[in-house]
Amino acid sequence: MPDTVIHTRSLGTPAEGVKDQYADGKAAKVWEYFIGDQTSRTQTYKTFLVNLLRQNGCKRILDVACGTGVDSVMLVEEGFQMVSTDASDKMLKYALKARWSRRKEPAFDKWVIEEANWVSLYDDIKHFIGDGFDAVICLGNSFAHLMDSFGDQREQRQAIRNFEKCIKPGGFLLIDHRNYDYIIKTGQTPSKCFYYNSQHTADIQTSVLYVSGKPSVVMMDYFIEVPGKENEENGINEFRLSYYPHKFEDFKAILLAAFGKGSKYKIYGDFEELKANDDPNFYIHFIQKTA
Ligand SMILES: C[S@@+](CC[C@H](N)C(=O)[O-])C[C@H]1O[C@@H](n2cnc3c(N)ncnc32)[C@H](O)[C@@H]1O
């Protein structure tokens, strides 16, 4: 079957998604507008995350996709001990700035921030792992940035294995992804959701690229209004991010392969219990490493 492209705008190539997509600094610059400022991620989300970690006795957390630091800052403020990593120095710059400006607060002084790639995570941060983290978190649809370069999901499986190795026995992985089954079916990405409270997201235009009949890359063009510049010609910032469209059942299988079929495993939809026939914006997987 010839390669097919549907729902297209101007498409790049799949290889675009393999490199650091944040390297030009464009997305990092307007990321805070996209997510809503550091303190205004929705209350639903904050309550969900903090309660889930506390109820499961998690204190020492590894945030493997900390980006500009939004979740890590919130968790440091809530009393968790954080080690935060990301592959993009452009994104980490904002997290480092946040830590520096609050360095006189003991909790922020102890906050560890390191550059690390999921594919080599265990080796990158070996000396910070100790007996293992109570939880590893990978949130904000981050994991889908890792493309399936070889067509057999080997890098994704390796990254999940690395996450598992960083977790202490009995600890947890909390990882999310957009509902790509819905995006593939409709060619659309909802621009408003529980996760991001942003008033400024004007649109997310979506393209699905098929290779050999399989959806292989989803590109999202984000249009973000810059506050105070709404009426100016360059008042809208546009950036493109590419994602591997994880199908729900396939993603579950990758997690179960790394953690074992008997692992305690719960899936949420938009920070609530997932019910039959739900079609949430986000799936959130919470899986335990066997003790
Ligand atoms: C969508 S942002 C989310 C950041 C943050 N969790 C949030 O919700 O605001 C995705 C982050 O994943 C990081 N990332 C993408 N691929 C990565 C990889 N292979 N290893 C480590 N980080 C990666 C990017 O640099 C980016 O900061």
Coordinates of C-alpha atoms and ligand atoms in Angstrom, one line a residue:
M1 CA 0.0 0.0 0.0
P2 CA 1.5 3.4 -0.8
D3 CA 2.2 5.8 2.0
T4 CA -0.9 7.9 2.7
V5 CA -1.2 11.3 4.3
I6 CA -4.6 12.4 5.7
H7 CA -5.8 15.4 7.6
T8 CA -2.7 17.3 6.4
R9 CA -1.5 20.8 6.7
S10 CA 2.1 21.4 5.5
L11 CA 3.8 18.3 6.7
G12 CA 7.4 17.7 7.7
T13 CA 9.1 14.3 7.7
P14 CA 8.9 11.7 10.4
A15 CA 12.6 12.4 11.2
E16 CA 11.6 15.8 12.5
G17 CA 10.2 14.1 15.6
V18 CA 13.4 12.3 16.5
K19 CA 15.5 15.3 17.4
D20 CA 15.1 17.7 20.3
Q21 CA 12.0 19.5 19.2
Y22 CA 12.5 22.2 21.7
A23 CA 16.0 23.1 20.5
D24 CA 15.0 26.3 18.8
G25 CA 13.6 27.6 22.0
K26 CA 10.3 28.6 20.4
A27 CA 8.0 26.2 22.3
A28 CA 10.0 26.8 25.5
K29 CA 9.4 30.6 25.2
V30 CA 5.6 30.3 25.0
W31 CA 5.2 27.1 27.0
E32 CA 4.1 28.9 30.1
Y33 CA 1.3 30.7 28.1
F34 CA 0.3 27.3 26.7
I35 CA 0.0 25.6 30.1
G36 CA -1.3 28.6 31.9
D37 CA 1.1 30.2 34.3
Q38 CA 3.0 28.1 36.8
T39 CA 0.3 28.3 39.4
S40 CA -2.8 28.0 37.3
R41 CA -2.7 24.4 36.1
T42 CA -6.2 23.2 37.0
Q43 CA -7.0 22.5 40.5
T44 CA -8.5 19.1 39.4
Y45 CA -5.1 18.1 38.1
K46 CA -3.1 19.3 41.1
T47 CA -5.4 17.6 43.6
F48 CA -5.4 14.4 41.6
L49 CA -1.6 14.3 41.4
V50 CA -0.7 15.3 45.0
N51 CA -3.4 13.0 46.5
L52 CA -2.4 10.0 44.3
L53 CA 1.3 10.4 45.3
R54 CA 0.6 11.0 49.0
Q55 CA -2.0 8.2 49.3
N56 CA 0.6 5.8 48.0
G57 CA 3.3 6.9 50.3
C58 CA 5.5 8.5 47.6
K59 CA 7.9 11.2 48.9
R60 CA 10.9 11.0 46.6
I61 CA 9.9 11.6 43.0
L62 CA 11.7 11.6 39.7
D63 CA 10.1 13.9 37.1
V64 CA 11.6 12.6 33.8
A65 CA 10.0 15.2 31.6
C66 CA 10.1 18.3 33.8
G67 CA 10.3 20.7 30.9
T68 CA 10.1 24.2 32.3
G69 CA 9.5 22.7 35.7
V70 CA 5.8 23.3 36.2
D71 CA 5.0 20.0 37.9
S72 CA 8.3 19.8 39.8
V73 CA 7.9 23.3 41.3
M74 CA 4.4 22.5 42.4
L75 CA 5.6 19.2 44.0
V76 CA 8.5 20.9 45.7
E77 CA 6.1 23.4 47.2
E78 CA 3.9 20.5 48.3
G79 CA 6.9 19.0 50.2
F80 CA 8.0 16.2 47.8
Q81 CA 11.8 15.7 47.3
M82 CA 12.3 16.2 43.6
V83 CA 14.9 15.1 41.1
S84 CA 13.9 16.6 37.7
T85 CA 15.3 15.7 34.3
D86 CA 14.7 16.6 30.7
A87 CA 16.5 16.2 27.4
S88 CA 16.1 19.8 26.4
D89 CA 18.4 22.5 27.7
K90 CA 16.1 25.1 26.3
M91 CA 13.2 23.8 28.5
L92 CA 15.5 23.2 31.5
K93 CA 16.7 26.7 31.4
Y94 CA 13.3 27.8 32.8
A95 CA 13.4 25.2 35.6
L96 CA 16.9 26.2 36.6
K97 CA 15.8 29.9 36.7
A98 CA 12.9 29.0 38.9
R99 CA 15.2 27.1 41.3
W100 CA 17.8 29.9 41.3
S101 CA 15.2 32.6 42.1
R102 CA 13.9 30.5 45.1
R103 CA 17.3 29.1 46.2
K104 CA 17.0 30.6 49.7
E105 CA 14.0 28.3 50.4
P106 CA 15.6 25.0 51.7
A107 CA 13.2 22.8 49.7
F108 CA 14.3 24.6 46.4
D109 CA 17.9 24.5 47.4
K110 CA 17.7 20.7 47.6
W111 CA 15.8 20.4 44.2
V112 CA 18.1 18.5 41.8
I113 CA 17.8 19.3 38.1
E114 CA 19.7 17.3 35.4
E115 CA 19.8 16.9 31.7
A116 CA 18.9 13.3 30.8
N117 CA 17.4 11.4 27.9
W118 CA 14.9 8.6 28.6
V119 CA 16.7 6.2 26.3
S120 CA 19.9 6.5 28.4
L121 CA 18.2 7.7 31.6
Y122 CA 19.5 5.0 34.0
D123 CA 23.1 5.7 33.1
D124 CA 22.6 9.4 32.9
I125 CA 21.4 9.8 36.5
K126 CA 22.8 6.6 38.2
H127 CA 24.3 8.5 41.1
F128 CA 21.0 10.1 42.0
I129 CA 19.0 6.8 42.1
G130 CA 20.1 5.3 45.4
D131 CA 17.6 2.7 46.5
G132 CA 15.2 3.9 43.8
F133 CA 12.5 6.6 43.6
D134 CA 9.1 6.2 45.2
A135 CA 7.6 7.3 41.9
V136 CA 8.7 8.3 38.4
I137 CA 6.3 10.8 36.7
C138 CA 6.2 11.5 33.0
L139 CA 3.3 13.9 32.3
G140 CA 2.0 16.4 29.8
N141 CA 1.8 14.0 26.9
S142 CA 5.6 14.0 26.9
F143 CA 6.4 10.4 26.2
A144 CA 4.7 10.5 22.8
H145 CA 7.6 12.7 21.7
L146 CA 9.7 9.6 21.5
M147 CA 9.3 8.4 17.9
D148 CA 9.3 4.8 16.7
S149 CA 12.4 5.2 14.6
F150 CA 12.9 1.5 14.0
G151 CA 9.2 0.6 13.5
D152 CA 9.3 -1.9 16.4
Q153 CA 9.0 0.5 19.4
R154 CA 12.3 -0.7 20.7
E155 CA 13.3 2.8 22.0
Q156 CA 9.9 3.2 23.7
R157 CA 10.4 -0.1 25.4
Q158 CA 13.9 0.8 26.4
A159 CA 12.8 4.1 27.9
I160 CA 10.0 2.4 29.9
R161 CA 12.5 -0.2 31.2
N162 CA 14.8 2.7 32.2
F163 CA 11.9 4.3 34.2
E164 CA 11.2 0.9 35.8
K165 CA 14.9 0.6 36.8
C166 CA 14.8 4.0 38.6
I167 CA 11.8 3.0 40.7
K168 CA 12.3 1.2 44.1
P169 CA 10.4 -2.1 44.6
G170 CA 6.8 -1.2 45.4
G171 CA 7.2 2.2 43.8
F172 CA 5.1 3.6 40.9
L173 CA 5.2 5.0 37.4
L174 CA 2.7 7.7 36.5
I175 CA 2.7 8.4 32.8
D176 CA 0.1 9.9 30.5
H177 CA -0.7 10.4 26.8
R178 CA -3.3 12.1 24.8
N179 CA -6.1 9.9 23.4
Y180 CA -4.5 9.2 20.1
D181 CA -7.2 6.6 19.2
Y182 CA -9.6 9.6 19.1
I183 CA -7.1 11.9 17.3
I184 CA -6.4 9.3 14.6
K185 CA -10.2 8.7 14.2
T186 CA -11.1 12.4 13.9
G187 CA -7.9 14.2 12.8
Q188 CA -8.5 16.7 15.6
T189 CA -7.0 17.6 19.0
P190 CA -9.2 19.3 21.5
S191 CA -7.4 22.6 22.4
K192 CA -9.0 22.9 25.8
C193 CA -8.6 20.2 28.4
F194 CA -8.4 19.6 32.2
Y195 CA -4.7 19.5 32.0
Y196 CA -3.8 22.9 30.6
N197 CA -5.9 25.7 31.9
S198 CA -4.5 28.1 29.2
Q199 CA -6.8 30.9 28.2
H200 CA -4.3 31.6 25.4
T201 CA -4.5 28.5 23.2
A202 CA -6.2 29.8 20.1
D203 CA -6.0 26.4 18.2
I204 CA -4.1 23.2 17.8
Q205 CA -4.2 22.1 14.2
T206 CA -3.5 18.5 13.7
S207 CA -2.0 16.4 10.9
V208 CA -1.7 12.6 11.0
L209 CA 1.0 11.0 8.8
Y210 CA 0.5 7.4 7.8
V211 CA 3.5 5.2 6.8
S212 CA 2.7 1.9 5.2
G213 CA -0.9 2.2 6.2
K214 CA -0.1 2.8 9.9
P215 CA -0.5 6.1 11.7
S216 CA 3.2 7.0 12.5
V217 CA 3.4 10.6 13.4
V218 CA 0.9 13.2 14.7
M219 CA 1.9 16.8 14.2
M220 CA 0.3 19.5 16.3
D221 CA 0.6 23.1 15.3
Y222 CA 0.0 25.2 18.4
F223 CA -1.3 28.7 18.0
I224 CA -0.8 30.6 21.3
E225 CA -2.0 34.2 21.9
V226 CA 0.7 36.2 23.7
P227 CA -1.1 38.2 26.4
G228 CA -1.2 41.9 25.8
K229 CA -0.3 41.4 22.1
E230 CA -3.6 39.9 20.9
N231 CA -4.2 42.7 18.4
E232 CA -0.7 42.8 17.0
E233 CA 0.4 41.2 13.8
N234 CA 2.8 38.9 15.6
G235 CA 0.5 38.5 18.6
I236 CA 0.0 34.8 17.9
N237 CA 3.0 32.4 18.4
E238 CA 3.0 29.3 16.4
F239 CA 5.1 26.2 17.1
R240 CA 4.9 22.6 15.9
L241 CA 5.5 19.5 18.0
S242 CA 5.4 15.9 16.7
Y243 CA 4.2 12.9 18.5
Y244 CA 4.1 9.1 18.2
P245 CA 0.4 8.2 18.3
H246 CA 0.3 5.6 21.0
K247 CA -2.8 3.5 20.7
F248 CA -4.3 2.8 24.1
E249 CA -4.0 -1.0 24.0
D250 CA -0.5 -1.0 22.6
F251 CA 0.7 1.4 25.3
K252 CA -0.8 -0.8 28.0
A253 CA 1.1 -3.8 26.5
I254 CA 4.4 -1.9 26.6
L255 CA 3.9 -1.0 30.3
L256 CA 2.8 -4.6 31.2
A257 CA 5.8 -6.0 29.4
A258 CA 8.2 -3.9 31.5
F259 CA 6.4 -4.1 34.9
G260 CA 5.1 -7.7 34.6
K261 CA 1.5 -8.9 34.1
G262 CA 0.8 -9.2 37.8
S263 CA 1.6 -5.6 38.6
K264 CA -1.0 -3.4 40.3
Y265 CA -2.2 -1.2 37.5
K266 CA -4.8 1.5 37.2
I267 CA -5.8 3.7 34.3
Y268 CA -7.5 7.1 34.7
G269 CA -9.2 9.3 32.1
D270 CA -8.8 13.1 32.5
F271 CA -7.9 12.5 36.2
E272 CA -11.0 10.5 37.0
E273 CA -11.8 6.8 37.2
L274 CA -12.0 5.5 33.6
K275 CA -15.4 4.0 32.8
A276 CA -16.4 1.8 29.9
N277 CA -16.9 3.7 26.7
D278 CA -15.1 6.9 28.1
D279 CA -13.3 8.9 25.4
P280 CA -11.1 11.2 27.5
N281 CA -8.6 13.8 26.3
F282 CA -5.8 12.1 28.3
Y283 CA -5.1 8.6 29.5
I284 CA -3.1 8.5 32.8
H285 CA -1.5 5.2 33.6
F286 CA -0.4 4.3 37.2
I287 CA 1.5 1.1 37.5
Q288 CA 3.4 -0.4 40.5
K289 CA 6.7 -2.2 40.4
T290 CA 6.4 -5.4 42.2
A291 CA 8.0 -5.5 45.6
Ligands
LIG1 C1 5.2 18.5 26.3 S1 6.7 18.9 27.2 C2 6.0 18.7 28.8 C3 6.8 19.3 29.9 C4 6.1 19.2 31.3 N1 6.0 17.8 31.8 C5 4.8 19.9 31.2 O1 3.7 19.2 31.3 O2 4.8 21.1 31.1 C6 7.6 17.5 26.8 C7 9.0 17.4 27.4 O3 9.5 16.2 27.2 C8 10.9 16.3 26.9 N2 11.4 15.2 26.1 C9 11.1 14.8 24.9 N3 11.8 13.8 24.5 C10 12.6 13.4 25.5 C11 13.5 12.4 25.7 N4 13.8 11.5 24.8 N5 14.2 12.3 26.9 C12 13.9 13.3 27.9 N6 13.0 14.3 27.8 C13 12.4 14.4 26.6 C14 11.0 17.6 26.1 O4 12.2 18.2 26.1 C15 9.9 18.5 26.8 O5 10.5 19.3 27.8

